[in-house]
CSV table of C-alpha atoms and ligand atoms in Angstrom, one decimal:
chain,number,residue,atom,x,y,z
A,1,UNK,CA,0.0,0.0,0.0
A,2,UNK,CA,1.1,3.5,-0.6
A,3,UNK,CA,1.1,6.0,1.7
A,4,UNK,CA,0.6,10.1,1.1
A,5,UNK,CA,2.6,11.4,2.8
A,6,UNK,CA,3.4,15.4,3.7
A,7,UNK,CA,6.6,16.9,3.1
A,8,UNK,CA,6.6,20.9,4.6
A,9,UNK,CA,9.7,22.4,3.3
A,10,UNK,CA,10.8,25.9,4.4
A,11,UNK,CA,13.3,28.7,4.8
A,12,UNK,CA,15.4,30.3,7.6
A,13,UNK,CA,14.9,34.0,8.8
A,14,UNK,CA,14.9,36.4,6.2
A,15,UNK,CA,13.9,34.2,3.2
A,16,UNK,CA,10.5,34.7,3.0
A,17,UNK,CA,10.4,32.8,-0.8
A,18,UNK,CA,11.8,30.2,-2.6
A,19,UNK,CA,13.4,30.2,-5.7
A,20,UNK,CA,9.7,29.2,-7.3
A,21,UNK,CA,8.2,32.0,-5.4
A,22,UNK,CA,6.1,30.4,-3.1
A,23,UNK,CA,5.7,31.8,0.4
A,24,UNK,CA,7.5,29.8,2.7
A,25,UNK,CA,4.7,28.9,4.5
A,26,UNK,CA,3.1,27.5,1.0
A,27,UNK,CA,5.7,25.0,0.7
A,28,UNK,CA,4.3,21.4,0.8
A,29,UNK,CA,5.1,19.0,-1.4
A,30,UNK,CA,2.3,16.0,-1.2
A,31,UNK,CA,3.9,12.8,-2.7
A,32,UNK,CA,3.7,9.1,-2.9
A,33,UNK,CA,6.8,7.7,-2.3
A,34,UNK,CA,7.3,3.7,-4.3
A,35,UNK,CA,7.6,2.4,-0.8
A,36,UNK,CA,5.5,1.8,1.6
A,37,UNK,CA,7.5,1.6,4.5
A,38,UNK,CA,6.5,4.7,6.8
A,39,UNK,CA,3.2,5.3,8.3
A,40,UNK,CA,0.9,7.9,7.1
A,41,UNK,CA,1.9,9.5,10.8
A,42,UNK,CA,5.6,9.9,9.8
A,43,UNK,CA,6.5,13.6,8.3
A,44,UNK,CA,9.0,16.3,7.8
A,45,UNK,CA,8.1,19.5,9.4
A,46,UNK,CA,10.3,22.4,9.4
A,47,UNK,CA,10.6,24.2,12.6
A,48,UNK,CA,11.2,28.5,12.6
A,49,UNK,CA,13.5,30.7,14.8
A,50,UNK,CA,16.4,28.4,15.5
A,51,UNK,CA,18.9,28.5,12.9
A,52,UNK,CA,17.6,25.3,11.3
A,53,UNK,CA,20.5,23.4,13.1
A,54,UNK,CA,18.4,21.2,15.5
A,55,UNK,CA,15.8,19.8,15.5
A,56,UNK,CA,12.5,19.8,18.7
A,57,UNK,CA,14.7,17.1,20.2
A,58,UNK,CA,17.6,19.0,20.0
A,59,UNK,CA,19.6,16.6,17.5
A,60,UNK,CA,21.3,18.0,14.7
A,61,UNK,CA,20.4,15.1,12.6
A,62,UNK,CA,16.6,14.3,11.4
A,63,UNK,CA,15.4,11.3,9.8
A,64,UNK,CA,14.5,11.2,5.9
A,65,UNK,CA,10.9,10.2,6.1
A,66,UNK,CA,11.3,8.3,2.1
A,67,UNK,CA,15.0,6.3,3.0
A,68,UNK,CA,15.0,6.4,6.8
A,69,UNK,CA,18.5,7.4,6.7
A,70,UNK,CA,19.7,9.6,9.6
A,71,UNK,CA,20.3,13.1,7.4
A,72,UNK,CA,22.0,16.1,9.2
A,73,UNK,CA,20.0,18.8,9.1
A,74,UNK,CA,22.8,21.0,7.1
A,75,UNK,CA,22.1,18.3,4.2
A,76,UNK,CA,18.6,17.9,4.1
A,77,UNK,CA,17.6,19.4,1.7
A,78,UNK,CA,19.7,18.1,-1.0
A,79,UNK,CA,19.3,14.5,0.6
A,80,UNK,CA,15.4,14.8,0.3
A,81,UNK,CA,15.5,16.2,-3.5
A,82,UNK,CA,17.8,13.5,-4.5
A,83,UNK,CA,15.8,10.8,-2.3
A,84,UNK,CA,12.6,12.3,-4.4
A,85,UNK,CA,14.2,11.6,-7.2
A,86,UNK,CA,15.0,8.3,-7.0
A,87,UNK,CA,11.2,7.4,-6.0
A,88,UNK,CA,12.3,7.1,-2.6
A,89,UNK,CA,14.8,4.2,-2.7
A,90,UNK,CA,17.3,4.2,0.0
A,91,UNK,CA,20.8,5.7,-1.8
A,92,UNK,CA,22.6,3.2,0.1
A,93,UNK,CA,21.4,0.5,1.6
A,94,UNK,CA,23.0,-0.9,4.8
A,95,UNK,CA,26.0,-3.0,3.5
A,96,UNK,CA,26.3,-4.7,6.9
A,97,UNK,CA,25.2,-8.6,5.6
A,98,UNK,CA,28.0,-8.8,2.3
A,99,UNK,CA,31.1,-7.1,2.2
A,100,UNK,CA,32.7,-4.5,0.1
A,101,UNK,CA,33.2,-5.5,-3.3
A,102,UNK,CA,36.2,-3.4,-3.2
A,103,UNK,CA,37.5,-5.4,-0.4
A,104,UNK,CA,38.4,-8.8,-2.4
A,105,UNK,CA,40.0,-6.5,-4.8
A,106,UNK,CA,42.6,-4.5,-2.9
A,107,UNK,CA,45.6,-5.0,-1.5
A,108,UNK,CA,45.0,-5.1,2.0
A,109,UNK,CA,49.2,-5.5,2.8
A,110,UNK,CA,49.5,-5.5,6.6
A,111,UNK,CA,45.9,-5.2,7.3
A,112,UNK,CA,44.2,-8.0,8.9
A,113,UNK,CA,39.8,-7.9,8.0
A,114,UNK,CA,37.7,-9.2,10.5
A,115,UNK,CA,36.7,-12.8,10.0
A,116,UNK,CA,33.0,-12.8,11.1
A,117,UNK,CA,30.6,-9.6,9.3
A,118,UNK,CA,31.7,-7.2,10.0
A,119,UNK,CA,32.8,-5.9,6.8
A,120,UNK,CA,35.3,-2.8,6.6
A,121,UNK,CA,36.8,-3.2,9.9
A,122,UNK,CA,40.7,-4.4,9.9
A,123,UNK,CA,43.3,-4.5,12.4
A,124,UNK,CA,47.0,-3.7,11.5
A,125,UNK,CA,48.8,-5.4,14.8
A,126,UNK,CA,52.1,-3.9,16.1
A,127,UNK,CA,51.4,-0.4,14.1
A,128,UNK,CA,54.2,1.2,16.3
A,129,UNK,CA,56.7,-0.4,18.4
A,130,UNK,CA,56.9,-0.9,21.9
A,131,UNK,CA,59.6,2.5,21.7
A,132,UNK,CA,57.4,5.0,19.6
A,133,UNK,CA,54.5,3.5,22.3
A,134,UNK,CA,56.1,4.9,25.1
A,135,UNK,CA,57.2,8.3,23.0
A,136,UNK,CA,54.0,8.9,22.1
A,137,UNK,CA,52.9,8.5,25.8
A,138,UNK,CA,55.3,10.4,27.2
A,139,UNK,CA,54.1,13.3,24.5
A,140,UNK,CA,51.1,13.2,25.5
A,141,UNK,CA,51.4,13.2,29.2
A,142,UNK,CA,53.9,16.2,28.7
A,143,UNK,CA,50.9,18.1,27.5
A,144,UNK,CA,53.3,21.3,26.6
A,145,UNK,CA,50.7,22.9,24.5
A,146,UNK,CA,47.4,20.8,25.5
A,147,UNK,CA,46.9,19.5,28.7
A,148,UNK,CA,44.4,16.4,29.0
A,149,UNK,CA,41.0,17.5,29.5
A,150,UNK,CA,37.6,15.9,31.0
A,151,UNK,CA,35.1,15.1,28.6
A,152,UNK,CA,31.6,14.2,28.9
A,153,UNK,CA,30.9,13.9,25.2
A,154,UNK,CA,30.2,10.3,23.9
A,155,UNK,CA,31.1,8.8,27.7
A,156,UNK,CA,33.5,10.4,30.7
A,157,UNK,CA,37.3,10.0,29.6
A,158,UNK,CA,40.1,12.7,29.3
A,159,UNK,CA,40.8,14.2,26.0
A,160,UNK,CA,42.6,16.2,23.5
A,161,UNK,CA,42.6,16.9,19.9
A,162,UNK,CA,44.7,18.3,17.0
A,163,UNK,CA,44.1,19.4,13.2
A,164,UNK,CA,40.7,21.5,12.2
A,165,UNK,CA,38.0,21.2,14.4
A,166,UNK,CA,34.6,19.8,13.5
A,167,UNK,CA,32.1,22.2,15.1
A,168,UNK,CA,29.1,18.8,15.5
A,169,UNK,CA,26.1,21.2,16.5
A,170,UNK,CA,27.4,24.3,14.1
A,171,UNK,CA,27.7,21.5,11.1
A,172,UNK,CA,31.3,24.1,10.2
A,173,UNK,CA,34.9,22.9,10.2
A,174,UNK,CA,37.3,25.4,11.6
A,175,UNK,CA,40.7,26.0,11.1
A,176,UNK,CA,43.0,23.9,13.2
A,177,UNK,CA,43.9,25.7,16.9
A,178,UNK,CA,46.8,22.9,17.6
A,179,UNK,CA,48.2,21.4,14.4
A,180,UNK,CA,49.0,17.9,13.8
A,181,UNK,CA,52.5,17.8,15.3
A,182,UNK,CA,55.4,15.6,13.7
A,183,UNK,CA,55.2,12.6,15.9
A,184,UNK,CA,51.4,12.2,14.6
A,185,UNK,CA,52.2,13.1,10.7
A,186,UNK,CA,54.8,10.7,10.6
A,187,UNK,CA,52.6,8.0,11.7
A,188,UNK,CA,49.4,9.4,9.5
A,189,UNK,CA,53.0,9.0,6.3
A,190,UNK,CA,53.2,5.3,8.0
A,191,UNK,CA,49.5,4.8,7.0
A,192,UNK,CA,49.5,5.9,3.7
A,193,UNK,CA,53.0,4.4,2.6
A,194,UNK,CA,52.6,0.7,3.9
A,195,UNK,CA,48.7,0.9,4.6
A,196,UNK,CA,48.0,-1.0,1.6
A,197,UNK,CA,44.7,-0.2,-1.0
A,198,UNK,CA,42.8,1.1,2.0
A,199,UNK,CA,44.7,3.9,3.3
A,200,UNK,CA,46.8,4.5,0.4
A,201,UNK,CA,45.1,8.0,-0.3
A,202,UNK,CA,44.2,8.9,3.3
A,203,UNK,CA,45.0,11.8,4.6
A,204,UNK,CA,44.2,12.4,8.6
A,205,UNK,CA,43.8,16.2,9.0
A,206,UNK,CA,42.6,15.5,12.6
A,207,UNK,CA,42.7,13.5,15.3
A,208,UNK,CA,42.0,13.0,18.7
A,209,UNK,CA,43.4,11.5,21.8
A,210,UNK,CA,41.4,9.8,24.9
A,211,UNK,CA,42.4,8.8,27.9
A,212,UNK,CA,40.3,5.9,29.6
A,213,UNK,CA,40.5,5.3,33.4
A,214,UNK,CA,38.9,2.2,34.8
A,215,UNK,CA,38.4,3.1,38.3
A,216,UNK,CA,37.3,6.4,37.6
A,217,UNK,CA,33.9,4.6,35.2
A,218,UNK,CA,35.3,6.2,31.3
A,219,UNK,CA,33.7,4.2,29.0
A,220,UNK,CA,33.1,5.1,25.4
A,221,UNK,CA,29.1,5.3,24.9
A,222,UNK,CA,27.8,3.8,21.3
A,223,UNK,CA,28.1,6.4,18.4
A,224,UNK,CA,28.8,7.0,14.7
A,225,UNK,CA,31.6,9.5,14.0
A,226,UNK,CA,29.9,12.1,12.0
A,227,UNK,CA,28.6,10.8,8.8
A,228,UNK,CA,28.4,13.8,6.9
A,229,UNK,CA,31.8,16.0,8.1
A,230,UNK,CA,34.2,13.3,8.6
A,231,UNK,CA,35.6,11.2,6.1
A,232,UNK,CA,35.0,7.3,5.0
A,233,UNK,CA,38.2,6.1,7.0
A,234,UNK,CA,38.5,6.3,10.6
A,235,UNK,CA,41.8,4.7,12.2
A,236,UNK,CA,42.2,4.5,15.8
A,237,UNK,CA,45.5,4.0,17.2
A,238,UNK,CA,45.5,1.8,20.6
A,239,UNK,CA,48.3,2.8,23.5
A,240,UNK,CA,49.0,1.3,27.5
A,241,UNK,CA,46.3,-1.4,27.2
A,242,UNK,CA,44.0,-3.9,25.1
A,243,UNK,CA,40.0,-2.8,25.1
A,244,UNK,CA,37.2,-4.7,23.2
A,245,UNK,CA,35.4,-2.5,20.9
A,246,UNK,CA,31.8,-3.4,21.1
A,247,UNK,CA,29.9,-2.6,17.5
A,248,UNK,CA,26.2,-2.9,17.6
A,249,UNK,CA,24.2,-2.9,14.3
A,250,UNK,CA,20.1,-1.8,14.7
A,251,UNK,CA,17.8,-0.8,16.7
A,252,UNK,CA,17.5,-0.9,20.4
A,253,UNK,CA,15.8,-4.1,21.3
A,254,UNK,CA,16.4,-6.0,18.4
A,255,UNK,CA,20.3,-5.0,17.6
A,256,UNK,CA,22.8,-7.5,16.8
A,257,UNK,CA,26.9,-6.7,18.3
A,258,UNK,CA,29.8,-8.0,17.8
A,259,UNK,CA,32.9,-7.2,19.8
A,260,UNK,CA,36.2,-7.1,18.7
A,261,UNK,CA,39.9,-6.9,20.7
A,262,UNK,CA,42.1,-4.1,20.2
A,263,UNK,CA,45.5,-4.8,21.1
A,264,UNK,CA,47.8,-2.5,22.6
A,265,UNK,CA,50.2,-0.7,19.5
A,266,UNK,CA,47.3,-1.7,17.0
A,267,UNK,CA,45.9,0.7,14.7
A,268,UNK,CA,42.2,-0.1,14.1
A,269,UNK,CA,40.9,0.7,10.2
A,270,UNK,CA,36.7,1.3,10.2
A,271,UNK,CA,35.7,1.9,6.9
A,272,UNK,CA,32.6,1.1,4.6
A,273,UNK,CA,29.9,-0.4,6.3
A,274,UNK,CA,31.4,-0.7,9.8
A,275,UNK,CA,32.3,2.7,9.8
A,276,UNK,CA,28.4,3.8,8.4
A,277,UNK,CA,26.1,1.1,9.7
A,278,UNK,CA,27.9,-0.2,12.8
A,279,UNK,CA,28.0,2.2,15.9
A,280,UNK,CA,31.1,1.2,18.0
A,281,UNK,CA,31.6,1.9,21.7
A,282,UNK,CA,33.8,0.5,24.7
A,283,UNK,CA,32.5,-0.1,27.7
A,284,UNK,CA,33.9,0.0,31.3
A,285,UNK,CA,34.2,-3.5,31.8
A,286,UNK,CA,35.9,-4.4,28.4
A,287,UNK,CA,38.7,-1.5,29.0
A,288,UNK,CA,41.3,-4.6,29.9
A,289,UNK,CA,43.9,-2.2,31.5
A,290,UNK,CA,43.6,0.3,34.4
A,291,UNK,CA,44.4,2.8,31.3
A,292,UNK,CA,44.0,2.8,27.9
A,293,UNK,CA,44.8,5.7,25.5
A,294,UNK,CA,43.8,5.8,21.8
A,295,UNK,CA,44.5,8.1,19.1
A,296,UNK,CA,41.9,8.6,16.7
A,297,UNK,CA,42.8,9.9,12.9
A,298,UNK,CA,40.0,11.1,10.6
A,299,UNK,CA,40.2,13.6,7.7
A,300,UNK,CA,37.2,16.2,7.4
A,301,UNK,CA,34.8,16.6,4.6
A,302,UNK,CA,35.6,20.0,3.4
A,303,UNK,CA,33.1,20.1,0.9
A,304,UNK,CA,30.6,19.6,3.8
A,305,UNK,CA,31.6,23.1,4.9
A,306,UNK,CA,31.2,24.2,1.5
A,307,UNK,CA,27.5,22.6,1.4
A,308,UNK,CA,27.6,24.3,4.5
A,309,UNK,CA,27.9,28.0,2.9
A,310,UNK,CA,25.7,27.3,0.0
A,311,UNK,CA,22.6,26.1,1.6
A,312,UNK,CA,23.6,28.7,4.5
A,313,UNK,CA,21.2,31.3,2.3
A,314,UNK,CA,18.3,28.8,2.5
A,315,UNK,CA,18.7,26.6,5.0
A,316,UNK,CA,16.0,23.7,6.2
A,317,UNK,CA,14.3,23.6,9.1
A,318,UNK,CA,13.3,19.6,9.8
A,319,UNK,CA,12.0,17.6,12.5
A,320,UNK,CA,11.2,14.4,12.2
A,321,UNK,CA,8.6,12.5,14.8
A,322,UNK,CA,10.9,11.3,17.2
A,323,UNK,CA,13.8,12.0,15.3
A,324,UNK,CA,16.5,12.0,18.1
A,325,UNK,CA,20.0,10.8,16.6
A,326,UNK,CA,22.6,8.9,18.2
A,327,UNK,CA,25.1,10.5,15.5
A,328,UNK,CA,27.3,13.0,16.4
A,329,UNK,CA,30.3,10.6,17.6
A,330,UNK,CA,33.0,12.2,16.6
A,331,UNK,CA,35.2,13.9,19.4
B,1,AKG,O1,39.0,4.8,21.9
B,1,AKG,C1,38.9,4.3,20.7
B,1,AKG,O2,39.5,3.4,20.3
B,1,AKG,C2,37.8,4.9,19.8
B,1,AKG,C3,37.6,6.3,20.0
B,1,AKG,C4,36.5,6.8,19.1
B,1,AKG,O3,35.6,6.1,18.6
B,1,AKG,C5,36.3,8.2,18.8
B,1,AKG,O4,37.1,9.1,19.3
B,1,AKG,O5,35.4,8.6,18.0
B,2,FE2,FE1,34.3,7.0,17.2
């Protein structure tokens, strides 16, 4: 059975037309999507007088009401207009049950794929040695230009981070206030030289370090680093102890997880879907060490910022029913 359904587009604060004319409060597009997945309940409203960067709930994401896909609120509208044009089929379907294609096809040199599903997730063991493991902890304990800091963001820990900054609730990337520094380049040179097919072109222009105390509760709560203004390869470099990484696939009740060890000097690759259909977190009890430390590398969409400034003039104000996202992961 289909379903009409409402769709009530709109524009920020002094917009008071779209580029068809129409008064913004005119806006509402009544279509029929090919699937019939979403109740006749289920609709996209836009919301006035906030920006357009959260939604009711207060999430910066909102929920496509044709694909179902999590959409931040900065890309809506250029998600929904291409959703609309392909009759409402999801643009990418979860690719958690068969793996890459690519992944048969590259040259995965020292990078180990997990055995069981969970496809895009590889483990390059003994990434530094047990030398660079104890520079690299001295450096960051030294904390000469950044001291650790407590976080409550995504589970209690200590943090600190380096490169541009992804502003998660602004949707922006800003300029870096702490660059990379050389003994973090030379590793991110390590990645791209011997990484193999899968890191051969990446290029980390951030990263972030936590620090995870057992006694004092840090855990790392369940999350997706951001989908839209981080990049399609996350590694995460593993220091002082082992941790399991627990990745949980679906929703709450009925989600499958999978955990999986991260040793000590490891670097840990998430890309395809376990870095875009799997949420990973750590919790207390799998931290294996009093402390654990782990460097994260991403590198930042910059044409989300650009997407950013072009839809800036026109921006979309959506909230879903219920809509609340778990995304904004990234530190
Ligand atoms: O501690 C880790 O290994 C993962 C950290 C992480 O997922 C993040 O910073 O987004
Ligand atoms: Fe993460």
């Amino acid at each position: 059975m289909r379903h009409q359904r409402q769709l009530r587009l709109g524009f920020d604060g002094g917009t008071e037309r779209n580029e068809a004319g129409a008064r913004r409060s005119d806006v509402i597009h009544h279509y029929a999507p090919t699937k019939g997945r979403l109740g006749p309940k289920k609709k996209i409203e836009k919301r006035r007088g906030d920006g357009g960067n959260r939604t009711e709930t207060g999430s910066a994401f909102t929920e496509c009401p044709l694909c179902e896909r999590k959409v931040a609120l900065s890309t809506a509208e250029r998600h929904v207009e291409e959703c609309l044009a392909r009759g409402g089929q999801n643009p990418k379907p979860p690719r958690s049950t068969r793996r890459d294609e690519t992944e048969a096809k590259v040259d995965l040199g020292p990078l180990v794929p997990h055995e069981g599903e969970l496809s895009g997730q590889y483990t390059w063991l003994n990434f530094i040695s047990v030398e660079e493991e104890a520079d690299l902890v001295a450096y960051l304990d030294a904390g000469r230009r950044q001291e650790w800091i407590p976080k409550t963001f995504n589970g209690l820990a200590f943090h600190k981070n380096w490169g541009l900054e992804v502003d998660l609730r602004g949707r922006t990337i800003n300029p870096a206030r702490h660059p990379m520094p050389p003994i973090l380049t030379r590793l991110c040179e390590r990645m791209r030289e011997r990484g193999g097919g899968v890191l051969g072109t990446f290029r980390p222009d951030e990263a972030n370090a936590i620090d995870y105390r057992k006694s004092l509760g840090h855990s790392l709560t369940p999350h997706f680093d951001d989908r839209q203004l981080n990049g399609d390869v996350l590694c995460n470099l593993c220091l002082v102890s082992d941790c399991a990484m627990t990745y949980t696939y679906g929703k709450k009740g009925e989600a499958r997880s999978v955990d999986v060890e991260l040793p000590r000097r490891s670097l840990q690759v998430q890309t395809g879907s376990v870095r875009y259909d799997w949420k990973h977190g750590i919790s207390n009890q799998n931290l294996r060490g009093e402390r654990r430390i782990s460097i994260t590398f991403r590198e930042c969409r910059q044409d989300g910022t650009k997407e950013e400034g072009e839809l800036g003039r026109r921006r979309w104000f959506v909230a879903a029913d219920g809509g609340q996202s778990h995304e904004s992961g990234a530190m």
